[in-house]
Tab-separated table of C-alpha atoms in Angstrom:
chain	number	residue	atom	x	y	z
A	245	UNK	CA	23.565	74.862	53.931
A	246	UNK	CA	24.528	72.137	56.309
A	247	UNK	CA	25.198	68.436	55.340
A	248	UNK	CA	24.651	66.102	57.112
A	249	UNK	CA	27.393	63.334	55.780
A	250	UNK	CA	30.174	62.830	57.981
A	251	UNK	CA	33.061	60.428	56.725
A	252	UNK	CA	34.809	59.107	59.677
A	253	UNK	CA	39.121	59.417	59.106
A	254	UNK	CA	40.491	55.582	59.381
A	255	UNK	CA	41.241	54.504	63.669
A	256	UNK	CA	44.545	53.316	64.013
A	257	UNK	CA	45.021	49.434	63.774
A	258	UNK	CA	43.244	47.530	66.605
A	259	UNK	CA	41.148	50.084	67.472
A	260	UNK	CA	37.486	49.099	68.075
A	261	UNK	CA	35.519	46.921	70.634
A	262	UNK	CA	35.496	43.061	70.794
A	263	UNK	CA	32.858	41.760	68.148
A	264	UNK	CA	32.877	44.945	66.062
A	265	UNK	CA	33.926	45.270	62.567
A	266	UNK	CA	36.452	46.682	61.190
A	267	UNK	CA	35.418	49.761	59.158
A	268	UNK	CA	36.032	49.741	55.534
A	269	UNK	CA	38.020	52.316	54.408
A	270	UNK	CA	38.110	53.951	50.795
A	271	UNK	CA	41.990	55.570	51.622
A	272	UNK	CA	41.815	56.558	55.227
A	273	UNK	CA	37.907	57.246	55.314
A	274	UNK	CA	35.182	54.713	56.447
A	275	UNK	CA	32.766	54.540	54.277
A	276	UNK	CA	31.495	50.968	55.762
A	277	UNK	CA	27.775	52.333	55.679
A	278	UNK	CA	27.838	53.240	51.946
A	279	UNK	CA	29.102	49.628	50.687
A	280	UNK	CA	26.448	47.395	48.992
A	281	UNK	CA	28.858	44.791	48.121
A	282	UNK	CA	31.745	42.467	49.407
A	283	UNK	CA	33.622	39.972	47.869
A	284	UNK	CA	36.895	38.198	49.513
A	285	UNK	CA	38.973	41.177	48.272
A	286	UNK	CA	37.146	44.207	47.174
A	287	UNK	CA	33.928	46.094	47.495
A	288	UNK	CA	31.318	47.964	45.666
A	289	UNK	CA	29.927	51.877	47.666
A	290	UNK	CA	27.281	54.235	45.880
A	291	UNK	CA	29.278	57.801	44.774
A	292	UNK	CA	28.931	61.090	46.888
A	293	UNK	CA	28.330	62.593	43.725
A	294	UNK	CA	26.721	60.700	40.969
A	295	UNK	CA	27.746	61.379	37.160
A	296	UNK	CA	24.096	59.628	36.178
A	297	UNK	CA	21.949	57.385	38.525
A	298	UNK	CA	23.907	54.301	39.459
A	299	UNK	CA	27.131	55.878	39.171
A	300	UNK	CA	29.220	53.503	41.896
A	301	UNK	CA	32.649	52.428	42.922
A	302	UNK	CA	34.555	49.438	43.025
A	303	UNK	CA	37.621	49.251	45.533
A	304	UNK	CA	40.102	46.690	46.748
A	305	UNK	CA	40.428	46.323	50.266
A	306	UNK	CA	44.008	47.002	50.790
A	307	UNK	CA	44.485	50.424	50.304
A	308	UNK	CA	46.845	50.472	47.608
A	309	UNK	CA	47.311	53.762	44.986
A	310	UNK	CA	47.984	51.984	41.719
A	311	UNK	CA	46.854	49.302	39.722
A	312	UNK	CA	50.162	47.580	39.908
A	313	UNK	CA	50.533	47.726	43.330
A	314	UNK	CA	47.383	45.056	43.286
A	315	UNK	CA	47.950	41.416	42.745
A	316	UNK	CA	46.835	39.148	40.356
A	317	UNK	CA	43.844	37.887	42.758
A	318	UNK	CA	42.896	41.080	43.572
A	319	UNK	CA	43.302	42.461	39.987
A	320	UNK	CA	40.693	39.599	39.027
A	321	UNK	CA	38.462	40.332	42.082
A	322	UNK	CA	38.176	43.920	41.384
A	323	UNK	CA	37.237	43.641	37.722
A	324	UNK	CA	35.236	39.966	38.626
A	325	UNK	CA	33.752	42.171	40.490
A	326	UNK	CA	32.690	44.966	38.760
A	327	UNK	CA	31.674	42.991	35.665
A	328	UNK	CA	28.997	41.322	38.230
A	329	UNK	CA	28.111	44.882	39.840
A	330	UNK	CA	27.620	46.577	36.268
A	331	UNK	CA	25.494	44.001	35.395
A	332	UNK	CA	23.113	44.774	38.408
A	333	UNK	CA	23.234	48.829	37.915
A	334	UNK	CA	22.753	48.376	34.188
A	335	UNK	CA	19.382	46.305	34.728
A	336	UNK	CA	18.095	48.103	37.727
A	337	UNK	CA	18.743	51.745	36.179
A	338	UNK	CA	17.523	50.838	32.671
A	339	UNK	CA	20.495	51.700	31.292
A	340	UNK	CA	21.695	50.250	27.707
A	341	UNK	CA	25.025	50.047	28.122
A	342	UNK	CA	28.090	50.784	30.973
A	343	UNK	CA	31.073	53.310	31.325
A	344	UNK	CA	33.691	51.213	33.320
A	345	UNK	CA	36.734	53.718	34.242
A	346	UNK	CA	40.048	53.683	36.246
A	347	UNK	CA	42.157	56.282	36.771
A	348	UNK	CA	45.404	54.934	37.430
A	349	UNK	CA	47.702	57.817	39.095
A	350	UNK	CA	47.721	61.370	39.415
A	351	UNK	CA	48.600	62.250	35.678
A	352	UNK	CA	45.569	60.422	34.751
A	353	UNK	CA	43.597	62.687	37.163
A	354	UNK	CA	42.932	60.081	40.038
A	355	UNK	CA	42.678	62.260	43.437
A	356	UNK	CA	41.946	59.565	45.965
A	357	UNK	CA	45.236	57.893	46.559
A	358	UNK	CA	43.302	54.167	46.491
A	359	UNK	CA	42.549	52.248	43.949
A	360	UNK	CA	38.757	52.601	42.190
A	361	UNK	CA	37.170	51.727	39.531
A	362	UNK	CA	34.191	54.099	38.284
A	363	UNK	CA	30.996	52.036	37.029
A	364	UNK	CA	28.181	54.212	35.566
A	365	UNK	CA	25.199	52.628	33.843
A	366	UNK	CA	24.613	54.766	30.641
A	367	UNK	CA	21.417	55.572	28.428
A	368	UNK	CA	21.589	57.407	24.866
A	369	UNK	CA	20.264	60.408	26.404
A	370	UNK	CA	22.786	61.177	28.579
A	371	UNK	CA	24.499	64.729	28.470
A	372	UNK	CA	22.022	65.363	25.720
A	373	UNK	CA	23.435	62.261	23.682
A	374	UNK	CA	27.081	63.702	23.749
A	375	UNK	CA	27.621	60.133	25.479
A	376	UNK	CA	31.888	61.003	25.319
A	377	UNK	CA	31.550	64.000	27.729
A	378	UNK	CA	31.278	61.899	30.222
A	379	UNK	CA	35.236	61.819	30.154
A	380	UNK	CA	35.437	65.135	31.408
A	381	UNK	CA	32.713	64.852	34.007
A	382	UNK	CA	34.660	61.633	35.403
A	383	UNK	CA	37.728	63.906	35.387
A	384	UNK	CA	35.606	67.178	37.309
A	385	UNK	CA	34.131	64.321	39.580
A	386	UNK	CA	37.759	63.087	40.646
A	387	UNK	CA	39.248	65.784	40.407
A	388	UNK	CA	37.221	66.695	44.075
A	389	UNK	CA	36.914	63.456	45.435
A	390	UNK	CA	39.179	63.815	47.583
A	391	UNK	CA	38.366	67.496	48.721
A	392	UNK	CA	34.540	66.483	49.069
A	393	UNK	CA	35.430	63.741	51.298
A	394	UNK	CA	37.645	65.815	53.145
A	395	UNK	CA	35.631	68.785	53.891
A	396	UNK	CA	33.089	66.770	55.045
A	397	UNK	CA	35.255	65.082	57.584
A	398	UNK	CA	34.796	66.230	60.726
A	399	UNK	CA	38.797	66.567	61.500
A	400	UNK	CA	39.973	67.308	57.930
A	401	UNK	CA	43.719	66.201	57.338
A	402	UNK	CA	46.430	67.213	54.974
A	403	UNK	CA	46.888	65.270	52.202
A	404	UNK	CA	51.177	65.494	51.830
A	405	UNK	CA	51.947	66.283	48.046
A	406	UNK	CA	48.827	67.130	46.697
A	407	UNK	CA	47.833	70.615	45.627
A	408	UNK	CA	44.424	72.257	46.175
A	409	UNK	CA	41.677	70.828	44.013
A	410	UNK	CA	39.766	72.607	41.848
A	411	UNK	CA	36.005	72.687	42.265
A	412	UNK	CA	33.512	70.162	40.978
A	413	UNK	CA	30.773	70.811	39.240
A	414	UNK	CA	28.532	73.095	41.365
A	415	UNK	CA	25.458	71.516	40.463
A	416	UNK	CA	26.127	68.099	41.453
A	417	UNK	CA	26.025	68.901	45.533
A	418	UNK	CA	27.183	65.912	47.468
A	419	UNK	CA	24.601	63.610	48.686
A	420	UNK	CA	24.216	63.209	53.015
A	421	UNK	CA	24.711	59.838	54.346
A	422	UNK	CA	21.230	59.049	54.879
A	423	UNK	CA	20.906	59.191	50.988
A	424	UNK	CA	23.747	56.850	50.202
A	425	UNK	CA	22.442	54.057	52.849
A	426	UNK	CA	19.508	54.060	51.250
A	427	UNK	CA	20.751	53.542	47.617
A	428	UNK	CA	23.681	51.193	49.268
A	429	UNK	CA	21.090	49.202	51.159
A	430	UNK	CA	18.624	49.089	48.213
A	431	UNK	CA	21.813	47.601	46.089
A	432	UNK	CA	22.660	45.160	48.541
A	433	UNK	CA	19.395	43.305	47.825
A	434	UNK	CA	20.126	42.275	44.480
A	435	UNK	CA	22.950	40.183	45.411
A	436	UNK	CA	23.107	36.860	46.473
A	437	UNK	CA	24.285	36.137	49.760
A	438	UNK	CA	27.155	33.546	47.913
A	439	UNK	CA	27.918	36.417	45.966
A	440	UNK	CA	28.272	39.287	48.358
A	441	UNK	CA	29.185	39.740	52.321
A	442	UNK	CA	28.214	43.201	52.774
């Protein structure tokens, strides 16, 4: 089966044509078609692979690997910022309540060497109302973040220093691009243009 997503790797600095953006980058891959949201130092993109509906992201801009590498303003703008986008995913996917996740370094299982925080808006219901497995699904989900992105890059890199990845959960196949700009644009509409400038 052929997908159709394909994650541009990052251009090197300058790159581009006069009165273009610059891409936004989630570690060295532009996802600037998948982002819903923008504030003045981070940004909100929908998931490749969704634990529940809603499942999203929440990244600085400077591509940094650990929470302490961030500084104060951008440690309030991320979780500013994700505070207002759970709010939004709760309400628009009827959820009751939100799983807000970071993992913060390789021993704590994150695979993408840039700071994210995980936002899922949760119902009672979900994994049959064993609402704590989601732990291990955020852990299978990061675990091939990285890979997924990776091997749907059209010039796949090596990542120096990381190991192979083990395989996600089979059943959860990423979604194509097409999918994501739909959900991303769809997103975007629920915030104000004050509060977002994606």
């Amino acid at each position: 089966m052929t997908n159709s997503l394909r994650i541009q790797p990052q251009q090197a600095e300058g790159a581009g044509t006069r009165g273009q953006m610059s891409p936004i980058l989630f570690s060295t891959f532009d996802v600037t078609r998948q982002v819903f949201f923008q504030s003045r130092l981070c940004f909100g993109l929908v998931n490749l692979k969704p634990i529940v509906p809603g499942h999203v992201l929440v990244v600085p801009k400077r591509v940094v690997p650990r929470l302490a590498d961030l500084t104060r303003d951008e440690i309030s703008d991320l979780f500013g910022s994700a505070q207002k986008i759970g709010q939004i995913v709760e309400r628009e996917y009827k959820a009751e309540s939100l799983t807000v996740a970071c993992q913060d370094g390789p021993a704590a299982g994150q695979s993408v060497p840039h700071v994210h925080i995980h936002v899922l808006p949760r119902k009672w219901v979900d994994f049959g109302g064993h609402n704590d497995a989601v732990y291990p699904a955020l852990d299978e989900n990061e675990s091939s973040m990285l890979e997924d992105i990776a091997t749907l890059d059209p010039e796949p890199r090596k990542h120096r220093g990381r190991q192979e990845l083990k395989v996600d959960n089979e059943s959860r196949q990423p979604r194509t691009l097409e999918e994501m700009e739909d959900e991303a644009v769809w997103l975007k509409g629920f915030f104000k243009d004050d509060d977002s400038q994606a």
